[in-house]
Coordinates of C-alpha atoms in Angstrom, one line a residue:
Chain A
X401 CA 199.5 136.1 -80.0
X402 CA 198.0 137.9 -77.8
X403 CA 195.6 140.0 -80.6
X404 CA 194.7 136.6 -82.2
X405 CA 193.3 135.0 -78.4
X406 CA 192.0 138.2 -77.8
X407 CA 189.8 137.8 -81.3
X408 CA 188.5 134.5 -80.5
X409 CA 185.2 133.4 -80.5
X410 CA 185.2 133.4 -76.4
X411 CA 186.8 136.1 -76.1
X412 CA 184.8 138.1 -77.8
X413 CA 181.7 136.8 -76.5
X414 CA 182.7 137.0 -72.9
X415 CA 184.1 141.2 -73.8
X416 CA 180.3 141.9 -75.7
X417 CA 178.1 140.5 -73.2
X418 CA 179.9 142.3 -70.0
X419 CA 180.0 145.2 -72.3
X420 CA 176.7 145.4 -73.1
X421 CA 175.7 144.1 -69.4
X422 CA 177.8 147.3 -68.5
X423 CA 175.4 149.2 -70.8
X424 CA 172.0 148.0 -69.7
X425 CA 173.0 149.2 -66.7
X426 CA 174.0 152.6 -67.7
X427 CA 170.6 152.7 -69.5
X428 CA 168.6 152.3 -67.2
X429 CA 170.5 153.5 -63.8
X430 CA 172.6 156.3 -65.0
X431 CA 171.0 158.1 -68.4
X432 CA 167.9 160.4 -67.3
X433 CA 164.3 159.0 -68.6
X434 CA 163.4 160.8 -71.7
X435 CA 161.5 163.7 -70.9
X436 CA 159.6 164.0 -74.1
X437 CA 157.2 162.2 -75.1
X438 CA 158.4 158.4 -75.2
X439 CA 158.9 158.7 -71.7
X440 CA 160.2 155.3 -70.4
X441 CA 159.6 153.5 -73.4
X442 CA 162.8 155.6 -74.4
X443 CA 165.3 152.7 -73.0
X444 CA 164.6 150.1 -75.4
X445 CA 166.4 152.6 -77.4
X446 CA 169.8 151.9 -75.7
X447 CA 169.7 148.1 -77.2
X448 CA 167.5 148.9 -80.9
X449 CA 170.2 151.2 -82.5
X450 CA 173.3 149.5 -82.1
X451 CA 171.7 146.7 -82.8
X452 CA 170.4 148.6 -86.6
X453 CA 173.6 149.2 -87.1
X454 CA 175.2 146.2 -86.5
X455 CA 172.9 144.3 -89.1
X456 CA 173.5 147.0 -91.4
X457 CA 177.7 146.2 -90.1
X458 CA 177.1 142.8 -90.9
X459 CA 175.5 143.7 -95.1
X460 CA 178.8 146.8 -95.2
X461 CA 181.0 143.3 -94.5
X462 CA 179.1 141.3 -97.0
X463 CA 179.4 143.8 -99.6
X464 CA 183.4 143.9 -99.3
X465 CA 183.6 140.0 -98.7
X466 CA 181.8 140.2 -102.5
X467 CA 184.2 142.4 -104.0
X468 CA 186.8 140.4 -102.7
X469 CA 185.4 137.6 -104.1
X470 CA 184.8 138.6 -107.0
X471 CA 188.8 139.4 -107.6
X472 CA 189.9 136.6 -106.1
X473 CA 187.4 133.6 -106.7
X474 CA 188.1 132.4 -103.5
X475 CA 186.0 130.3 -101.9
X476 CA 186.7 131.4 -98.6
X477 CA 185.1 135.4 -99.2
X478 CA 181.5 133.7 -100.4
X479 CA 181.1 132.3 -96.9
X480 CA 181.6 135.1 -95.0
X481 CA 180.0 137.3 -97.1
X482 CA 176.8 133.9 -97.0
X483 CA 177.5 134.0 -92.9
X484 CA 177.8 137.9 -92.9
X485 CA 174.1 138.4 -94.7
X486 CA 172.8 135.6 -92.0
X487 CA 173.4 137.4 -89.1
X488 CA 172.4 141.2 -91.1
X489 CA 168.9 139.3 -91.1
X490 CA 168.8 137.8 -87.7
X491 CA 169.8 141.9 -86.1
X492 CA 167.5 143.0 -88.9
X493 CA 165.1 140.6 -87.2
X494 CA 165.4 142.1 -83.9
X495 CA 165.6 145.3 -85.1
X496 CA 161.5 144.9 -87.0
X497 CA 160.6 143.8 -83.9
X498 CA 161.9 146.0 -80.6
X499 CA 161.0 148.9 -83.8
X500 CA 157.9 147.6 -83.9
X501 CA 157.2 147.2 -79.8
X502 CA 158.9 150.5 -79.8
X503 CA 156.3 152.6 -82.6
X504 CA 153.7 150.6 -80.6
X505 CA 154.6 152.7 -77.1
X506 CA 156.0 155.9 -78.9
X507 CA 153.8 156.4 -81.2
X508 CA 150.8 154.7 -80.4
X509 CA 150.9 152.3 -83.4
X510 CA 152.7 148.8 -84.2
X511 CA 153.9 149.4 -87.5
X512 CA 153.9 152.9 -90.3
X513 CA 155.3 153.8 -93.8
X514 CA 157.7 155.9 -92.1
X515 CA 161.1 156.3 -95.0
X516 CA 163.5 154.4 -92.0
X517 CA 161.1 151.9 -91.5
X518 CA 160.3 151.1 -94.8
X519 CA 163.5 151.4 -96.2
X520 CA 164.6 149.0 -93.4
X521 CA 161.8 146.2 -94.8
X522 CA 163.0 146.7 -98.3
X523 CA 167.0 145.7 -97.2
X524 CA 164.9 142.5 -95.4
X525 CA 163.2 142.2 -98.2
X526 CA 166.8 142.2 -100.7
X527 CA 168.6 140.1 -98.7
X528 CA 166.0 137.2 -97.8
X529 CA 165.8 137.3 -102.0
X530 CA 169.9 136.0 -101.1
X531 CA 169.3 132.6 -100.2
X532 CA 165.8 132.4 -102.1
X533 CA 169.1 133.4 -105.6
X534 CA 171.8 131.1 -103.4
X535 CA 169.4 127.9 -103.0
X536 CA 168.4 128.3 -107.5
X537 CA 172.0 128.0 -108.3
X538 CA 173.4 124.9 -107.7
X539 CA 176.9 124.9 -109.1
X540 CA 179.6 125.7 -106.6
X541 CA 181.4 128.7 -108.2
X542 CA 178.0 130.2 -110.7
X543 CA 176.1 130.5 -107.5
X544 CA 179.3 132.4 -105.6
X545 CA 179.6 134.7 -108.6
X546 CA 175.4 135.0 -109.0
X547 CA 175.1 135.7 -104.9
X548 CA 178.3 138.1 -104.6
X549 CA 176.9 140.0 -107.3
X550 CA 173.6 140.2 -105.5
X551 CA 175.0 141.0 -102.3
X552 CA 177.3 144.5 -104.3
X553 CA 173.5 145.0 -105.9
X554 CA 171.6 144.5 -103.2
X555 CA 173.9 146.7 -100.7
X556 CA 172.9 150.3 -102.3
X557 CA 170.1 150.0 -100.5
X558 CA 172.2 150.1 -96.8
X559 CA 173.3 153.7 -96.8
X560 CA 169.3 154.5 -97.9
X561 CA 167.6 152.8 -95.2
X562 CA 171.0 154.5 -92.8
X563 CA 170.3 158.5 -94.2
X564 CA 166.6 157.9 -94.1
X565 CA 165.6 160.0 -91.7
X566 CA 168.1 162.6 -92.8
X567 CA 166.7 162.2 -96.8
X568 CA 163.4 162.5 -95.9
X569 CA 162.8 163.9 -91.9
X570 CA 159.8 162.8 -91.2
X571 CA 159.3 164.2 -87.0
X572 CA 158.6 160.3 -86.1
X573 CA 162.6 158.6 -85.9
X574 CA 165.2 161.1 -84.3
X575 CA 169.1 161.2 -85.4
X576 CA 170.8 160.4 -83.1
X577 CA 174.1 161.0 -85.0
X578 CA 174.1 164.2 -86.4
X579 CA 175.8 167.6 -87.7
X580 CA 174.4 168.7 -84.2
X581 CA 175.1 165.8 -82.3
X582 CA 171.8 164.6 -82.2
X583 CA 170.1 166.2 -79.2
X584 CA 171.2 163.5 -76.7
X585 CA 172.9 164.8 -73.2
X586 CA 176.3 162.7 -72.3
X587 CA 174.6 160.2 -69.8
X588 CA 172.3 158.6 -72.7
X589 CA 175.8 159.1 -75.7
X590 CA 178.0 156.5 -72.8
X591 CA 175.0 153.7 -72.6
X592 CA 174.4 154.0 -76.1
X593 CA 177.8 154.1 -77.2
X594 CA 178.7 151.3 -74.4
X595 CA 176.0 148.9 -75.8
X596 CA 176.7 150.1 -79.1
X597 CA 180.7 148.5 -78.4
X598 CA 179.7 145.4 -77.4
X599 CA 176.6 144.7 -79.6
X600 CA 179.5 145.1 -82.3
X601 CA 181.5 142.5 -80.6
X602 CA 178.6 140.5 -79.9
X603 CA 178.4 140.5 -84.3
X604 CA 182.3 139.7 -84.5
X605 CA 181.9 137.0 -81.3
X606 CA 179.0 135.6 -84.2
X607 CA 180.1 136.2 -86.9
X608 CA 183.9 134.0 -85.8
X609 CA 181.9 131.4 -84.6
X610 CA 179.7 130.9 -87.8
X611 CA 182.9 131.6 -90.2
X612 CA 184.1 128.2 -88.0
X613 CA 181.2 126.0 -87.9
X614 CA 181.1 126.4 -91.9
X615 CA 184.7 126.1 -92.1
X616 CA 184.3 122.2 -89.9
X617 CA 181.5 122.0 -92.8
X618 CA 183.4 122.1 -95.4
X619 CA 186.1 119.4 -93.5
X620 CA 183.2 116.8 -92.8
X621 CA 182.4 117.6 -97.1
X622 CA 186.0 116.7 -98.0
X623 CA 186.6 114.1 -95.7
X624 CA 183.1 111.8 -96.7
X625 CA 183.8 112.4 -100.3
X626 CA 187.2 110.6 -99.9
X627 CA 186.5 108.2 -97.9
X628 CA 183.5 108.3 -100.1
X629 CA 180.9 108.1 -97.7
Chain B
X808 CA 151.0 156.6 -72.0
X809 CA 151.8 156.0 -68.0
X810 CA 154.9 153.8 -66.8
X811 CA 154.0 151.1 -66.0
X812 CA 152.2 150.3 -69.9
X813 CA 156.1 151.7 -70.6
X814 CA 157.6 149.4 -68.5
X815 CA 155.9 146.2 -70.4
X816 CA 156.7 147.8 -73.5
X817 CA 160.3 147.9 -72.5
X818 CA 160.2 144.8 -70.5
X819 CA 158.7 142.7 -74.2
X820 CA 162.0 144.3 -76.1
X821 CA 164.6 143.2 -74.1
X822 CA 162.8 140.0 -73.7
X823 CA 162.9 139.2 -77.4
X824 CA 166.2 139.9 -78.0
X825 CA 166.9 138.2 -75.1
X826 CA 164.7 135.1 -76.3
X827 CA 166.4 135.3 -80.2
X828 CA 170.2 135.7 -78.7
X829 CA 169.8 132.8 -76.5
X830 CA 167.8 130.1 -79.6
X831 CA 170.6 130.9 -81.8
X832 CA 173.1 129.9 -78.6
X833 CA 171.8 127.1 -78.8
X834 CA 170.9 126.3 -82.3
X835 CA 174.7 127.0 -82.6
X836 CA 175.6 124.8 -79.5
X837 CA 173.7 121.5 -81.7
X838 CA 174.9 122.3 -84.9
X839 CA 178.9 122.6 -83.5
X840 CA 177.9 119.4 -81.3
X841 CA 176.0 117.4 -84.0
X842 CA 179.4 118.6 -86.7
X843 CA 181.8 116.6 -84.1
X844 CA 180.1 113.7 -83.1
X845 CA 179.7 113.5 -86.9
X846 CA 183.0 113.9 -87.8
X847 CA 184.3 111.5 -84.5
X848 CA 182.3 108.8 -86.7
X849 CA 184.2 109.4 -89.8
X850 CA 187.6 109.5 -87.6
X851 CA 186.6 106.2 -86.5
X852 CA 185.7 104.8 -89.5
X853 CA 188.8 106.5 -91.4
X854 CA 191.0 104.4 -88.1
X855 CA 189.2 100.8 -88.6
X856 CA 190.1 100.8 -92.7
X857 CA 193.4 101.8 -92.4
X858 CA 194.3 99.2 -89.9
X859 CA 191.7 96.4 -92.0
X860 CA 194.7 97.9 -95.1
X861 CA 197.7 97.5 -92.4
X862 CA 197.0 93.9 -92.1
X863 CA 195.8 93.1 -95.0

């Protein structure tokens, strides 16, 4: 009962807000300024990396929802997958925008065809195509089946993006968490993990809210059908 | 890069995050209130027709 109350959208939004504010304070007041060539612009990292992880997490949720839909034919999983991909794209948009700004500050260019950026760009294109696919199929169960299959296939690109810097080190994008610890001092890690947890809670809050909206839309649709409005 | 230049980039990045999240919240809140209004109208329509049927 208590857990259920804690997992409501407003409670999750409040917890996310508090942790994100704490993460920001830790990043600017506690974590030292990067001594490498990145300098102060490295402060973008504390929200940029958690947003990227959340985008990939949202796509992973959609992947699991797609498998569950194909196994059960339960339309709730189709809605969950759609909402997760929508939020994944929103977070991806933020990653691309903040990444471009950081790239300009750190590398002197807005864009470079570096492995992580390129694979992330491909992920964005793939998941945008998911919504194009949904628009083209009218019949509900066929649309849900095609969308689920597409979400499963598209997810293949996600691990490539995550491991891009490890598999194809270009020297531009650093490995944050790796076997060697990623080279971040403890104070950096604290600010990063607090922001990371905050951002994950924000994603879950938005997911819950979007699901509630979709549920409300469905209720309205059924009510209209019943009264012939 | 000077500190002043770096501060501008950092501020721009965090401003974009804030703007997108606030825009999302506003869009979401508007969508919810529109759906709630629609639901209210439908509920009133259902109540009226139920009363009419009861009166006949």
